[in-house]
Amino acid sequence: MPAEIDGCLRFRRVAPSFAAAALFIAGAVRAAPPPELILFHGRILTVDAQDSIAAGVAIRDGKIVALGTDREILRLAGPTTRRIDLHGRTATPGLIDSHAHIADGGVGELYHVDLSDASSVAEVVRRVQARIAALKPGEWLLGDGWDEGKLAERRYVTAADLDPVSAHNPVWLTHTTGHYGTANSAALKLAKISAASEDPPAGTIDRDAARAPTGVLKESAQDAVINLIPPPTALQQRNGILKSIDDLHREGVTGVKDPDIGQPVWDAYRELLREGKLSEHVCVLWHAGSTLASAQAALASIQRAPRPPQSLGDGRLLSCGAKIYMDGSGGGRTAWMTQEWHKNSTDIDRGNFGYPSTDPEVYRQMVALFHRAGVHVGTHAVGDRAIDWVVDTYAQVLGETPTVGLRHSIIHANIPSDHALKTMAELQARYDAGYPEAQAPFMWWIGDTYAGNFGPERALRLVPLNTYLKMGIRWGGGSDYPVTPLAARYGLWASVERETLKGTYGAHPFGTAESVDIHAALRSYTAWGARQLFLEDRIGSLEVGKDADIAVWDRDMYTMPAAQLRNLKCTMTLFQGRVVYDSKRR
Ligand SMILES: [Zn+2]
C-alpha cells in the first residue's frame, strides 16, 4: 500500500535515508534561493521504494528540492516562484520506454505511407496507389506498419496485390514488426530475387506453390531490397527524432532506450543536443551486426562516447551499449523455438522451429567481446530456444569475468522457459544483469497474429509478468515503437489487461494469470526502466535530488478502472523542471 507523505507522518513512515535527505534539503532550502516552480494540490505518485504519495513538489535548477504536503511546499515559495495548481490531478515520474525506435519510427511517420491502421489488402493497395501518383517513375515508395492480423483477409500483402498500381516504381512495405515486408515485382527485380534464388542464411523468401517469390521477404532476406533503398537524409533523420520527441512529450514519456542505431542517428542526436533540442533522456544501443567484425566496429563507436552512467548533456544522451539479434519474430514465425510454430492458432506449421539470426557460437563470441570491454549488451530474443541461449551466454561470460552492473538484457523475452526464468533471477541477484525488456503491448497490437502463431498453450506463457514479480525478476516496460504505438499508457494497460486488438481467437488468448497490477506496471515504466537506461540515480522516481521529470494525468491511474488505463490523457509533461508539453496550450 502506498504510504501517504503528509507532514508528521512523513518522517516516521519513509526510509531513514529519505527522511534525512529531505530534512537536509528542507534546511538548505531556507538559506538557498526559493524554488523556481512548485506543483501543489496534486496526488503525486512518487514510485519511490515505499510507493509514497505526496501533494506537492518543489523544483529548482531542474531538480526536485522537496516533496510534501501542500502546506510544506507552498511555504517554500518565494515571490518569483511559479506555482502550478494541479487541481487534484495525478502526477507520476516521467514515463520511461526501455525499447523504442524513436529515430527510425519518426522518419517512417513523416515520410512513409502509414499502413498501421489499414484494415484490408485493398486499402493497403489504395494507399500505395495514392502516394505513387506523386512520385517520379523509378522512385521508391516506402510504407510501414501493415499486419496480416489486422487485415480482413488475414493474409500477407503480396507483390501480386501491388503490381497493378506500381508498374514503374519499386515498392517496399515493412511489416509492423520490422522482421518482414513486401516488395513489389519491380523491387524484386532490382534486388535480383527470382524463383531461382536460394534463401540467404537466416532469411526466408516466401514462395507460392510454384516456388515463385510472393514478394514477402523475412529476416535477412529483406536485406537484398533494403540495401537498395536510399537512406534518410540528415535532415529527415533529425526531423524524425524531433517528431518522436514531441509525441513522447504529449504522452508523458521523458526517457527512452533507442536500440539498434548507427552513426547517422548518433550524429543526429548529438546535433540536436548541441542545439538544445534534445529534451528527452535517450540511451542508445549500437547495431552490432551478426559477425565478430561488425561487433568490433560497434565496440569502437561505443567507446568513443563516455561510459554510462556518464552521459552527454547532463543525462540527455548516453551511449549505452550494443544490440545483437539472436532470432526473429513471433509475427513472421521466424523466432527460434523448441517446438514447431503454429498457424491460425491450432494448425501446426510443420517443420518450422524458426532459426537463430546470428550463428549461436559467433553470438557467444560477440557477447564475450562486449562484456570483457565492460559494455552493456541487449539481445533481441523472442523464442524460448533463443532466450535460453542468451541467458546461458550471459551466465557464461559473467562466470568467466564477473562484473556487477552491466545489466545485459533480453529484449522482448516473449516466451522464456522455466530455465530462463530461473537464470534471469540468479543473474539479477548476483550480477545486476539478465533483465527482460518486455513489451506487454505486443499482446494487444499484434496479439491476434501472435496468438495464432504461438498456439493456445504457449500463448499463456507469453510476457509472464506475474511470474517475474513472484520470482523477484525486474523488467523494463516498452513499446518497441513503431512495432506498437508510442504511447506508454498502452503498455500500462496491456500489463494489466492482456487483451488483443481484435479478439480473433478470443479477447484473452494469453490468459490473465500473468497480469500484474498498475503499481507493478507503472514501476516497469519508471523506476525499473530507469535502471536499464543507467539513469536510476537521476530519473524513474520522484525524490529529492532527482531530475524533475514529471507527467500529469487526467485521472489517477492507481484508482481508476484498469480497463480504461489505455485512455489516460497526459495533460502536462515536465522535463528537467521545464514544461515541455501542456495540453491547454495546444
Ligand atoms: Zn525493437
GROMACS .gro file of C-alpha atoms in nm, residues 205-384:
model
  180
  205ILE     CA    1   1.199  -1.585  -4.932
  206ASP     CA    2   0.828  -1.658  -4.909
  207ARG     CA    3   0.711  -1.858  -5.211
  208ASP     CA    4   0.389  -1.971  -5.375
  209ALA     CA    5   0.302  -2.329  -5.471
  210ALA     CA    6   0.518  -2.299  -5.785
  211ARG     CA    7   0.812  -2.176  -5.570
  212ALA     CA    8   0.792  -1.826  -5.719
  213PRO     CA    9   0.861  -1.544  -5.468
  214THR     CA   10   0.537  -1.391  -5.336
  215GLY     CA   11   0.716  -1.064  -5.257
  216VAL     CA   12   0.725  -1.133  -4.883
  217LEU     CA   13   1.082  -1.141  -4.755
  218LYS     CA   14   1.166  -1.235  -4.398
  219GLU     CA   15   1.463  -1.153  -4.174
  220SER     CA   16   1.795  -1.138  -4.366
  221ALA     CA   17   1.613  -1.196  -4.697
  222GLN     CA   18   1.489  -0.838  -4.661
  223ASP     CA   19   1.843  -0.702  -4.692
  224ALA     CA   20   1.863  -0.753  -5.070
  225VAL     CA   21   1.584  -0.496  -5.106
  226ILE     CA   22   1.655  -0.271  -4.807
  227ASN     CA   23   2.017  -0.218  -4.914
  228LEU     CA   24   1.893  -0.062  -5.239
  229ILE     CA   25   1.672   0.198  -5.069
  230PRO     CA   26   1.831   0.543  -5.031
  231PRO     CA   27   1.885   0.606  -4.656
  232PRO     CA   28   1.707   0.902  -4.496
  233THR     CA   29   1.887   1.233  -4.535
  234ALA     CA   30   2.042   1.400  -4.230
  235LEU     CA   31   1.752   1.646  -4.231
  236GLN     CA   32   1.491   1.368  -4.244
  237GLN     CA   33   1.671   1.184  -3.962
  238ARG     CA   34   1.668   1.491  -3.745
  239ASN     CA   35   1.305   1.572  -3.824
  240GLY     CA   36   1.214   1.214  -3.735
  241ILE     CA   37   1.372   1.245  -3.391
  242LEU     CA   38   1.206   1.581  -3.327
  243LYS     CA   39   0.868   1.440  -3.430
  244SER     CA   40   0.912   1.149  -3.187
  245ILE     CA   41   1.024   1.375  -2.901
  246ASP     CA   42   0.713   1.587  -2.950
  247ASP     CA   43   0.494   1.275  -2.947
  248LEU     CA   44   0.670   1.143  -2.636
  249HIS     CA   45   0.608   1.469  -2.453
  250ARG     CA   46   0.237   1.450  -2.538
  251GLU     CA   47   0.232   1.108  -2.373
  252GLY     CA   48   0.431   1.192  -2.058
  253VAL     CA   49   0.737   0.993  -2.168
  254THR     CA   50   1.070   1.153  -2.079
  255GLY     CA   51   1.318   0.865  -2.113
  256VAL     CA   52   1.379   0.620  -2.397
  257LYS     CA   53   1.623   0.348  -2.489
  258ASP     CA   54   1.664   0.364  -2.869
  259PRO     CA   55   1.810   0.029  -2.974
  260ASP     CA   56   1.993  -0.065  -3.291
  261ILE     CA   57   2.130   0.269  -3.410
  262GLY     CA   58   2.422   0.353  -3.639
  263GLN     CA   59   2.645   0.655  -3.687
  264PRO     CA   60   2.394   0.878  -3.876
  265VAL     CA   61   2.138   0.850  -3.595
  266TRP     CA   62   2.403   0.913  -3.330
  267ASP     CA   63   2.518   1.220  -3.522
  268ALA     CA   64   2.159   1.347  -3.542
  269TYR     CA   65   2.113   1.304  -3.166
  270ARG     CA   66   2.439   1.489  -3.098
  271GLU     CA   67   2.345   1.775  -3.325
  272LEU     CA   68   2.006   1.815  -3.155
  273LEU     CA   69   2.179   1.802  -2.817
  274ARG     CA   70   2.420   2.078  -2.923
  275GLU     CA   71   2.125   2.290  -3.032
  276GLY     CA   72   1.946   2.236  -2.702
  277LYS     CA   73   1.662   2.047  -2.870
  278LEU     CA   74   1.711   1.704  -2.714
  279SER     CA   75   1.457   1.744  -2.433
  280GLU     CA   76   1.446   1.373  -2.354
  281HIS     CA   77   1.676   1.119  -2.188
  282VAL     CA   78   1.794   0.896  -2.471
  283CYS     CA   79   2.013   0.592  -2.421
  284VAL     CA   80   2.117   0.420  -2.742
  285LEU     CA   81   2.228   0.070  -2.831
  286TRP     CA   82   2.455   0.043  -3.133
  287HIS     CA   83   2.378  -0.208  -3.406
  288ALA     CA   84   2.637  -0.484  -3.361
  289GLY     CA   85   2.551  -0.688  -3.671
  290SER     CA   86   2.596  -1.063  -3.673
  291THR     CA   87   2.971  -1.110  -3.712
  292LEU     CA   88   3.270  -1.059  -3.489
  293ALA     CA   89   3.399  -0.791  -3.727
  294SER     CA   90   3.074  -0.593  -3.711
  295ALA     CA   91   3.079  -0.627  -3.331
  296GLN     CA   92   3.432  -0.487  -3.320
  297ALA     CA   93   3.325  -0.190  -3.530
  298ALA     CA   94   3.029  -0.126  -3.297
  299LEU     CA   95   3.257  -0.151  -2.995
  300ALA     CA   96   3.483   0.119  -3.139
  301SER     CA   97   3.183   0.350  -3.185
  302ILE     CA   98   3.056   0.279  -2.834
  303GLN     CA   99   3.395   0.351  -2.681
  304ARG     CA  100   3.419   0.693  -2.847
  305ALA     CA  101   3.147   0.820  -2.610
  306PRO     CA  102   3.151   0.837  -2.229
  307ARG     CA  103   3.064   0.516  -2.046
  308PRO     CA  104   2.724   0.506  -1.872
  309PRO     CA  105   2.613   0.633  -1.632
  310GLN     CA  106   2.827   0.916  -1.771
  311SER     CA  107   2.637   1.099  -2.039
  312LEU     CA  108   2.647   1.384  -2.283
  313GLY     CA  109   2.436   1.689  -2.199
  314ASP     CA  110   2.354   1.626  -1.834
  315GLY     CA  111   2.183   1.289  -1.865
  316ARG     CA  112   2.029   1.353  -2.205
  317LEU     CA  113   2.233   1.129  -2.431
  318LEU     CA  114   2.404   0.804  -2.336
  319SER     CA  115   2.594   0.557  -2.549
  320CYS     CA  116   2.457   0.263  -2.352
  321GLY     CA  117   2.588  -0.043  -2.533
  322ALA     CA  118   2.536  -0.293  -2.814
  323LYS     CA  119   2.233  -0.462  -2.966
  324ILE     CA  120   2.253  -0.813  -3.111
  325TYR     CA  121   1.976  -1.022  -3.267
  326MET     CA  122   1.954  -1.382  -3.153
  327ASP     CA  123   1.642  -1.461  -3.353
  328GLY     CA  124   1.349  -1.324  -3.547
  329SER     CA  125   0.986  -1.257  -3.486
  330GLY     CA  126   0.673  -1.407  -3.340
  331GLY     CA  127   0.483  -1.238  -3.622
  332GLY     CA  128   0.688  -1.395  -3.904
  333ARG     CA  129   0.719  -1.733  -3.726
  334THR     CA  130   1.094  -1.694  -3.757
  335ALA     CA  131   1.185  -1.675  -3.386
  336TRP     CA  132   1.390  -1.972  -3.263
  337MET     CA  133   1.167  -2.219  -3.078
  338THR     CA  134   1.195  -2.558  -2.911
  339GLN     CA  135   0.856  -2.662  -3.058
  340GLU     CA  136   0.715  -2.604  -3.406
  341TRP     CA  137   0.531  -2.282  -3.477
  342HIS     CA  138   0.154  -2.284  -3.510
  343LYS     CA  139  -0.068  -2.118  -3.774
  344ASN     CA  140  -0.423  -1.996  -3.718
  345SER     CA  141  -0.387  -2.096  -3.352
  346THR     CA  142  -0.432  -2.473  -3.375
  347ASP     CA  143  -0.268  -2.567  -3.711
  348ILE     CA  144   0.096  -2.676  -3.690
  349ASP     CA  145   0.347  -2.502  -3.919
  350ARG     CA  146   0.517  -2.837  -3.988
  351GLY     CA  147   0.894  -2.843  -3.960
  352ASN     CA  148   0.919  -2.473  -3.873
  353PHE     CA  149   1.107  -2.415  -3.548
  354GLY     CA  150   1.231  -2.074  -3.664
  355TYR     CA  151   1.605  -2.012  -3.660
  356PRO     CA  152   1.881  -1.810  -3.496
  357SER     CA  153   1.956  -1.488  -3.681
  358THR     CA  154   2.315  -1.486  -3.557
  359ASP     CA  155   2.523  -1.804  -3.555
  360PRO     CA  156   2.496  -1.911  -3.188
  361GLU     CA  157   2.870  -1.965  -3.144
  362VAL     CA  158   2.952  -1.632  -3.308
  363TYR     CA  159   2.689  -1.470  -3.087
  364ARG     CA  160   2.869  -1.603  -2.782
  365GLN     CA  161   3.200  -1.455  -2.902
  366MET     CA  162   3.033  -1.121  -2.970
  367VAL     CA  163   2.885  -1.105  -2.620
  368ALA     CA  164   3.220  -1.202  -2.468
  369LEU     CA  165   3.388  -0.921  -2.664
  370PHE     CA  166   3.149  -0.656  -2.531
  371HIS     CA  167   3.135  -0.799  -2.182
  372ARG     CA  168   3.510  -0.808  -2.139
  373ALA     CA  169   3.523  -0.446  -2.254
  374GLY     CA  170   3.271  -0.357  -1.982
  375VAL     CA  171   2.994  -0.280  -2.232
  376HIS     CA  172   2.623  -0.346  -2.182
  377VAL     CA  173   2.460  -0.588  -2.427
  378GLY     CA  174   2.092  -0.602  -2.520
  379THR     CA  175   1.995  -0.911  -2.716
  380HIS     CA  176   1.676  -0.947  -2.915
  381ALA     CA  177   1.532  -1.289  -2.825
  382VAL     CA  178   1.169  -1.385  -2.881
  383GLY     CA  179   1.160  -1.768  -2.897
  384ASP     CA  180   1.219  -1.991  -2.595
   0.00000   0.00000   0.00000
